Tab-separated table of C-alpha atoms in Angstrom:
chain	number	residue	atom	x	y	z
A	1	MET	CA	-0.993	-21.243	8.893
A	2	ALA	CA	0.186	-17.769	8.874
A	3	LEU	CA	-2.988	-15.517	8.565
A	4	MET	CA	-3.425	-11.619	8.343
A	5	PRO	CA	-3.707	-9.727	11.740
A	6	GLN	CA	-6.826	-10.558	13.547
A	7	ALA	CA	-9.551	-7.994	13.656
A	8	GLU	CA	-10.326	-6.790	17.137
A	9	LEU	CA	-13.939	-5.664	16.368
A	10	ASP	CA	-16.516	-6.997	14.032
A	11	ILE	CA	-17.372	-3.812	11.538
A	12	THR	CA	-21.058	-5.060	10.424
A	13	ALA	CA	-23.115	-2.783	8.027
A	14	GLY	CA	-25.270	-2.298	11.024
A	15	LEU	CA	-22.699	-0.658	12.987
A	16	VAL	CA	-21.201	1.296	9.942
A	17	ARG	CA	-24.947	2.721	9.219
A	18	SER	CA	-25.250	3.731	13.048
A	19	LEU	CA	-21.901	5.937	12.518
A	20	LEU	CA	-23.394	7.544	9.692
A	21	GLU	CA	-26.890	7.955	11.024
A	22	ASP	CA	-25.177	9.782	14.119
A	23	GLN	CA	-22.639	11.708	12.097
A	24	LEU	CA	-23.628	11.987	8.687
A	25	PRO	CA	-27.306	11.640	8.229
A	26	GLY	CA	-27.525	13.006	4.908
A	27	LEU	CA	-25.779	9.700	3.472
A	28	ALA	CA	-26.841	7.252	6.004
A	29	ASP	CA	-29.909	5.823	3.798
A	30	LEU	CA	-27.504	5.077	0.945
A	31	PRO	CA	-26.671	1.244	0.226
A	32	LEU	CA	-23.882	-0.238	1.797
A	33	GLU	CA	-21.609	-3.147	0.459
A	34	LEU	CA	-18.658	-4.460	2.046
A	35	VAL	CA	-15.864	-4.600	-0.667
A	36	ALA	CA	-12.508	-5.074	1.367
A	37	ASN	CA	-11.316	-6.279	4.525
A	38	GLY	CA	-7.714	-6.008	4.683
A	39	TRP	CA	-4.821	-6.116	7.108
A	40	ASP	CA	-5.514	-2.515	8.851
A	41	ASN	CA	-8.889	-1.416	7.501
A	42	VAL	CA	-12.368	-2.409	6.509
A	43	MET	CA	-13.927	-1.005	3.414
A	44	TYR	CA	-17.365	-0.380	2.678
A	45	ARG	CA	-18.957	1.361	-0.776
A	46	LEU	CA	-21.790	3.818	0.213
A	47	GLY	CA	-23.974	4.288	-2.809
A	48	LYS	CA	-22.376	4.948	-6.038
A	49	GLU	CA	-20.032	8.045	-5.275
A	50	TRP	CA	-18.704	7.264	-1.516
A	51	ALA	CA	-16.720	4.742	0.587
A	52	VAL	CA	-16.535	4.175	4.260
A	53	ARG	CA	-13.021	3.525	5.665
A	54	LEU	CA	-12.716	1.896	9.277
A	55	PRO	CA	-9.699	0.516	11.144
A	56	ARG	CA	-10.357	-3.071	12.162
A	57	ARG	CA	-7.742	-2.948	14.868
A	58	GLU	CA	-6.444	-0.453	17.139
A	59	ALA	CA	-3.016	-0.140	15.485
A	60	ALA	CA	-4.374	1.177	12.617
A	61	ALA	CA	-6.451	4.018	14.028
A	62	GLN	CA	-3.396	6.371	14.027
A	63	LEU	CA	-2.931	5.382	10.255
A	64	ILE	CA	-6.340	6.819	9.457
A	65	LEU	CA	-5.484	9.916	11.488
A	66	HIS	CA	-2.537	10.518	9.185
A	67	GLU	CA	-4.635	10.021	6.238
A	68	GLN	CA	-7.393	12.512	7.248
A	69	HIS	CA	-4.598	15.182	7.999
A	70	TYR	CA	-1.882	14.694	5.283
A	71	LEU	CA	-3.898	13.144	2.221
A	72	PRO	CA	-5.320	16.240	0.948
A	73	GLY	CA	-1.986	17.631	0.381
A	74	TYR	CA	-0.752	14.530	-1.595
A	75	ALA	CA	-4.102	14.753	-3.595
A	76	LYS	CA	-3.200	18.377	-4.740
A	77	ARG	CA	0.512	17.249	-5.937
A	78	SER	CA	-1.128	14.016	-7.851
A	79	PRO	CA	-1.437	13.331	-11.466
A	80	VAL	CA	-4.620	10.813	-10.527
A	81	PRO	CA	-7.318	10.802	-8.106
A	82	LEU	CA	-6.437	9.631	-4.480
A	83	PRO	CA	-9.260	9.259	-1.779
A	84	SER	CA	-8.961	12.318	0.001
A	85	PRO	CA	-11.359	12.197	2.864
A	86	ILE	CA	-14.640	13.969	2.541
A	87	HIS	CA	-15.555	13.485	6.223
A	88	SER	CA	-13.523	12.624	9.397
A	89	GLY	CA	-15.472	10.344	11.445
A	90	ARG	CA	-15.211	10.222	15.374
A	91	PRO	CA	-15.132	7.666	17.837
A	92	SER	CA	-18.469	6.459	19.227
A	93	ALA	CA	-19.817	4.226	22.050
A	94	ASP	CA	-19.987	1.316	19.531
A	95	TYR	CA	-16.520	1.765	17.863
A	96	PRO	CA	-13.686	3.336	19.398
A	97	TRP	CA	-11.429	4.613	16.753
A	98	PRO	CA	-11.464	7.531	13.736
A	99	TRP	CA	-12.862	6.589	10.586
A	100	SER	CA	-13.269	8.181	6.954
A	101	VAL	CA	-15.718	8.879	4.263
A	102	THR	CA	-14.061	9.277	0.823
A	103	PRO	CA	-15.022	9.424	-2.509
A	104	TRP	CA	-15.411	6.079	-4.231
A	105	LEU	CA	-12.549	5.681	-7.051
A	106	GLU	CA	-13.480	3.536	-10.104
A	107	GLY	CA	-10.921	1.328	-11.533
A	108	LEU	CA	-9.778	-2.365	-11.693
A	109	SER	CA	-7.517	-3.217	-9.111
A	110	ALA	CA	-3.931	-4.018	-10.511
A	111	ALA	CA	-4.017	-7.314	-8.433
A	112	ARG	CA	-6.985	-8.657	-10.479
A	113	ALA	CA	-5.641	-7.483	-13.890
A	114	PRO	CA	-3.691	-9.526	-16.321
A	115	GLN	CA	-0.221	-8.738	-16.558
A	116	GLU	CA	-0.206	-7.050	-19.976
A	117	LEU	CA	-2.406	-4.250	-18.339
A	118	ARG	CA	-0.413	-3.944	-15.322
A	119	ASN	CA	2.662	-3.411	-17.462
A	120	ALA	CA	0.917	-0.574	-19.479
A	121	ALA	CA	0.849	1.487	-16.512
A	122	ALA	CA	4.473	1.611	-16.052
A	123	GLU	CA	4.981	5.451	-16.951
A	124	ASP	CA	2.076	6.411	-15.241
A	125	LEU	CA	3.176	4.988	-11.944
A	126	ALA	CA	6.558	6.549	-12.158
A	127	ALA	CA	4.935	10.114	-12.934
A	128	PHE	CA	2.901	9.599	-9.873
A	129	LEU	CA	5.766	8.763	-7.705
A	130	VAL	CA	7.878	11.846	-9.085
A	131	ALA	CA	4.800	13.869	-8.274
A	132	ILE	CA	4.460	12.874	-4.664
A	133	HIS	CA	8.164	12.303	-3.721
A	134	VAL	CA	8.751	16.014	-2.500
A	135	PRO	CA	10.294	16.827	0.809
A	136	ALA	CA	7.941	16.513	3.431
A	137	ALA	CA	6.995	19.125	6.002
A	138	PRO	CA	8.613	19.693	9.416
A	139	GLY	CA	6.907	17.185	11.866
A	140	ALA	CA	5.708	14.978	9.394
A	141	PRO	CA	5.149	11.394	10.360
A	142	VAL	CA	7.878	8.839	10.077
A	143	ASN	CA	6.515	5.151	10.110
A	144	PRO	CA	8.644	2.843	11.617
A	145	LEU	CA	8.420	-0.117	9.588
A	146	ARG	CA	8.468	1.869	6.139
A	147	GLY	CA	11.105	4.298	4.372
A	148	VAL	CA	13.543	3.755	7.308
A	149	PRO	CA	16.990	2.560	7.178
A	150	LEU	CA	16.773	-0.462	5.326
A	151	ALA	CA	19.113	-2.644	7.606
A	152	ALA	CA	16.255	-1.890	10.534
A	153	ARG	CA	14.137	-4.573	8.537
A	154	SER	CA	17.019	-6.958	8.506
A	155	GLY	CA	15.839	-9.185	11.392
A	156	VAL	CA	12.405	-9.781	10.358
A	157	VAL	CA	13.521	-10.413	6.632
A	158	MET	CA	16.190	-13.128	7.750
A	159	GLU	CA	13.577	-14.762	10.321
A	160	ARG	CA	10.966	-15.170	7.277
A	161	LEU	CA	13.895	-16.552	5.274
A	162	ASP	CA	14.291	-19.326	7.748
A	163	ASP	CA	11.226	-20.936	6.573
A	164	SER	CA	12.925	-23.158	3.775
A	165	SER	CA	9.266	-24.924	2.965
A	166	ARG	CA	8.182	-21.405	1.767
A	167	TYR	CA	11.481	-19.952	0.415
A	168	PRO	CA	13.460	-22.616	-1.292
A	169	GLN	CA	15.861	-20.142	-2.654
A	170	ALA	CA	16.203	-18.282	0.722
A	171	ALA	CA	20.068	-18.259	0.091
A	172	ARG	CA	19.525	-16.042	-3.055
A	173	LEU	CA	17.033	-13.863	-1.317
A	174	ARG	CA	19.497	-13.434	1.752
A	175	THR	CA	22.166	-12.612	-0.882
A	176	LEU	CA	19.976	-10.172	-2.544
A	177	PHE	CA	18.725	-8.290	0.925
A	178	SER	CA	22.297	-8.196	2.075
A	179	GLU	CA	23.518	-6.512	-0.950
A	180	ALA	CA	20.866	-3.992	-0.817
A	181	CYS	CA	21.686	-3.171	2.638
A	182	GLY	CA	25.185	-2.728	1.462
A	183	ALA	CA	23.971	0.366	-0.882
A	184	PRO	CA	24.561	3.893	0.552
A	185	PRO	CA	21.987	4.923	2.843
A	186	TRP	CA	19.495	7.912	1.673
A	187	ASP	CA	20.856	11.059	2.844
A	188	GLY	CA	18.395	13.609	1.705
A	189	PRO	CA	15.735	15.017	3.287
A	190	GLY	CA	12.493	12.842	4.161
A	191	LEU	CA	10.375	12.461	1.100
A	192	TRP	CA	6.664	11.906	1.535
A	193	LEU	CA	5.932	8.490	0.579
A	194	HIS	CA	3.029	6.319	-0.148
A	195	GLY	CA	4.596	3.303	1.954
A	196	ASP	CA	2.567	0.660	0.973
A	197	LEU	CA	2.503	0.763	-3.110
A	198	HIS	CA	1.855	-2.581	-4.549
A	199	PRO	CA	-0.916	-3.883	-7.285
A	200	ALA	CA	-3.649	-4.031	-4.618
A	201	ASN	CA	-3.506	-0.432	-4.211
A	202	VAL	CA	-3.626	0.777	-7.758
A	203	LEU	CA	-6.353	1.061	-9.693
A	204	LEU	CA	-6.119	0.642	-13.682
A	205	ARG	CA	-8.459	2.334	-16.501
A	206	PRO	CA	-9.432	-0.660	-19.095
A	207	ASP	CA	-6.503	0.462	-21.409
A	208	GLY	CA	-3.848	-0.170	-18.432
A	209	ARG	CA	-3.369	3.517	-17.818
A	210	LEU	CA	-3.289	4.701	-13.896
A	211	ALA	CA	-6.956	5.270	-12.576
A	212	ALA	CA	-6.059	6.040	-8.979
A	213	VAL	CA	-4.042	4.903	-6.282
A	214	VAL	CA	-5.446	4.237	-2.819
A	215	ASP	CA	-4.978	3.358	0.818
A	216	PHE	CA	-2.153	5.612	2.209
A	217	GLY	CA	-2.508	3.953	5.695
A	218	ASP	CA	1.244	3.746	5.768
A	219	LEU	CA	2.296	7.401	4.431
A	220	GLY	CA	5.001	9.348	6.001
A	221	ALA	CA	8.264	10.854	5.371
A	222	GLY	CA	11.726	8.576	4.675
A	223	ASP	CA	13.590	6.936	1.808
A	224	PRO	CA	11.788	6.521	-1.482
A	225	ALA	CA	13.279	3.278	-2.153
A	226	VAL	CA	10.467	1.660	-0.350
A	227	ASP	CA	7.769	3.035	-2.704
A	228	LEU	CA	10.352	1.898	-5.725
A	229	ALA	CA	9.843	-1.574	-4.676
A	230	VAL	CA	6.745	-1.660	-6.978
A	231	ALA	CA	8.767	-2.079	-9.648
A	232	TRP	CA	9.338	-5.792	-8.564
A	233	LEU	CA	5.841	-6.408	-7.093
A	234	MET	CA	3.823	-5.214	-10.426
A	235	PHE	CA	5.743	-5.202	-13.220
A	236	ASP	CA	7.726	-7.806	-15.426
A	237	GLY	CA	11.034	-7.354	-16.811
A	238	GLY	CA	10.526	-5.204	-19.640
A	239	ALA	CA	7.944	-3.179	-17.823
A	240	ARG	CA	10.259	-2.712	-14.947
A	241	ARG	CA	13.148	-1.467	-17.150
A	242	ARG	CA	10.407	1.229	-18.583
A	243	PHE	CA	9.359	2.026	-15.232
A	244	MET	CA	12.795	2.810	-13.957
A	245	ALA	CA	13.816	4.667	-17.422
A	246	ALA	CA	10.764	6.946	-16.836
A	247	PHE	CA	12.659	8.568	-13.677
A	248	GLY	CA	15.482	9.656	-15.952
A	249	GLY	CA	18.007	10.880	-13.189
A	250	ALA	CA	15.832	11.669	-10.579
A	251	VAL	CA	16.454	8.303	-9.004
A	252	ASP	CA	20.302	7.364	-8.241
A	253	ALA	CA	21.691	3.876	-8.457
A	254	ALA	CA	22.024	3.374	-4.604
A	255	THR	CA	18.295	4.026	-4.177
A	256	TRP	CA	17.325	1.689	-6.715
A	257	ALA	CA	19.321	-0.746	-5.255
A	258	ARG	CA	17.880	-0.012	-1.649
A	259	SER	CA	14.490	-0.467	-3.348
A	260	ARG	CA	15.278	-4.314	-4.636
A	261	GLY	CA	15.911	-4.717	-0.908
A	262	TRP	CA	12.436	-3.302	0.036
A	263	ALA	CA	10.908	-5.369	-2.616
A	264	VAL	CA	12.220	-8.724	-0.637
A	265	VAL	CA	10.951	-6.897	2.781
A	266	LEU	CA	7.251	-6.240	1.049
A	267	ALA	CA	7.227	-9.576	-0.879
A	268	THR	CA	8.204	-11.696	1.685
A	269	ALA	CA	5.611	-10.179	4.250
A	270	MET	CA	2.729	-11.059	1.962
A	271	VAL	CA	4.088	-14.658	1.244
A	272	SER	CA	4.604	-15.346	4.925
A	273	PHE	CA	1.450	-13.772	6.287
A	274	SER	CA	-1.221	-14.295	3.595
A	275	ASP	CA	-2.165	-17.765	3.896
A	276	ASP	CA	-5.967	-16.491	4.051
A	277	ASN	CA	-5.630	-14.018	1.243
A	278	PRO	CA	-4.501	-15.730	-1.777
A	279	ARG	CA	-4.643	-12.487	-3.793
A	280	MET	CA	-2.212	-10.900	-1.395
A	281	ALA	CA	0.020	-14.024	-1.430
A	282	GLY	CA	0.360	-13.834	-5.224
A	283	ILE	CA	1.528	-10.412	-5.065
A	284	GLY	CA	4.301	-11.667	-2.866
A	285	HIS	CA	5.083	-14.927	-4.579
A	286	PHE	CA	5.317	-12.821	-7.886
A	287	GLY	CA	7.863	-10.135	-6.138
A	288	VAL	CA	9.880	-12.930	-5.130
A	289	GLU	CA	10.056	-14.410	-8.732
A	290	GLN	CA	10.764	-11.390	-10.317
A	291	LEU	CA	13.691	-10.513	-7.846
A	292	LEU	CA	15.078	-14.379	-8.355
A	293	SER	CA	14.743	-13.851	-12.110
A	294	GLU	CA	17.099	-10.896	-12.254
A	295	ALA	CA	19.616	-12.694	-9.944
A	296	LEU	CA	20.186	-15.509	-12.339
């Protein structure tokens, strides 16, 4: 089985409470509930208003620092709430990495929502991306895996597609990815990116409107095409066309072509490494199906 990255530390409620007692005692007595255990971070709900976000492996620690430093700027531009940290936690004798307390943002994860609700968020999600895709400040972080030249991800994609049992249509996916790599590269300034935009990081209101966007661990500066890949990871054909039309002339044909390649990158990562996470695997399979439906 191909599994999510292994946690390097068991982050229990007792550990979280001890961190709070030491650094944020005013919130330490609130109820704690484990709500997410992802590839990089563990999330506990703290009372009704807060959440605690902690890296589960060393590789994610720097990503938390990026969120603490840069996410407040994103939040100022965003048309919907973002989990901007209200407390930047320090390592302790029992926990070696930085951690954060953020607002608890209400909403239904788009990964759990029926397709019609996901589709209803097309224009709102486009407006969110227009708002955050602005030139990044000098010295902004560059994620080595997201927003980089698409060809830099070619080796890992082709290796995944060698698994014919997972990808019976691997030849068509290789063609899609190769065509995307052939599109003109991004030649503008690095734009601020979400970096990991897919349904599990999107929260919806009951009517399908966008409620919030979460998990900015992969934020950085680069090619906006990586975020536009959400067009295939979240929407079906009709909603995808509405999503793309909502950008007007702000996104050129080459960027949309690269975004299709990024959808191959992200969807295959989810399919290949989520045997123990059916919801994430489902997002990946949906993305592959959408890409192939357009290729017919």
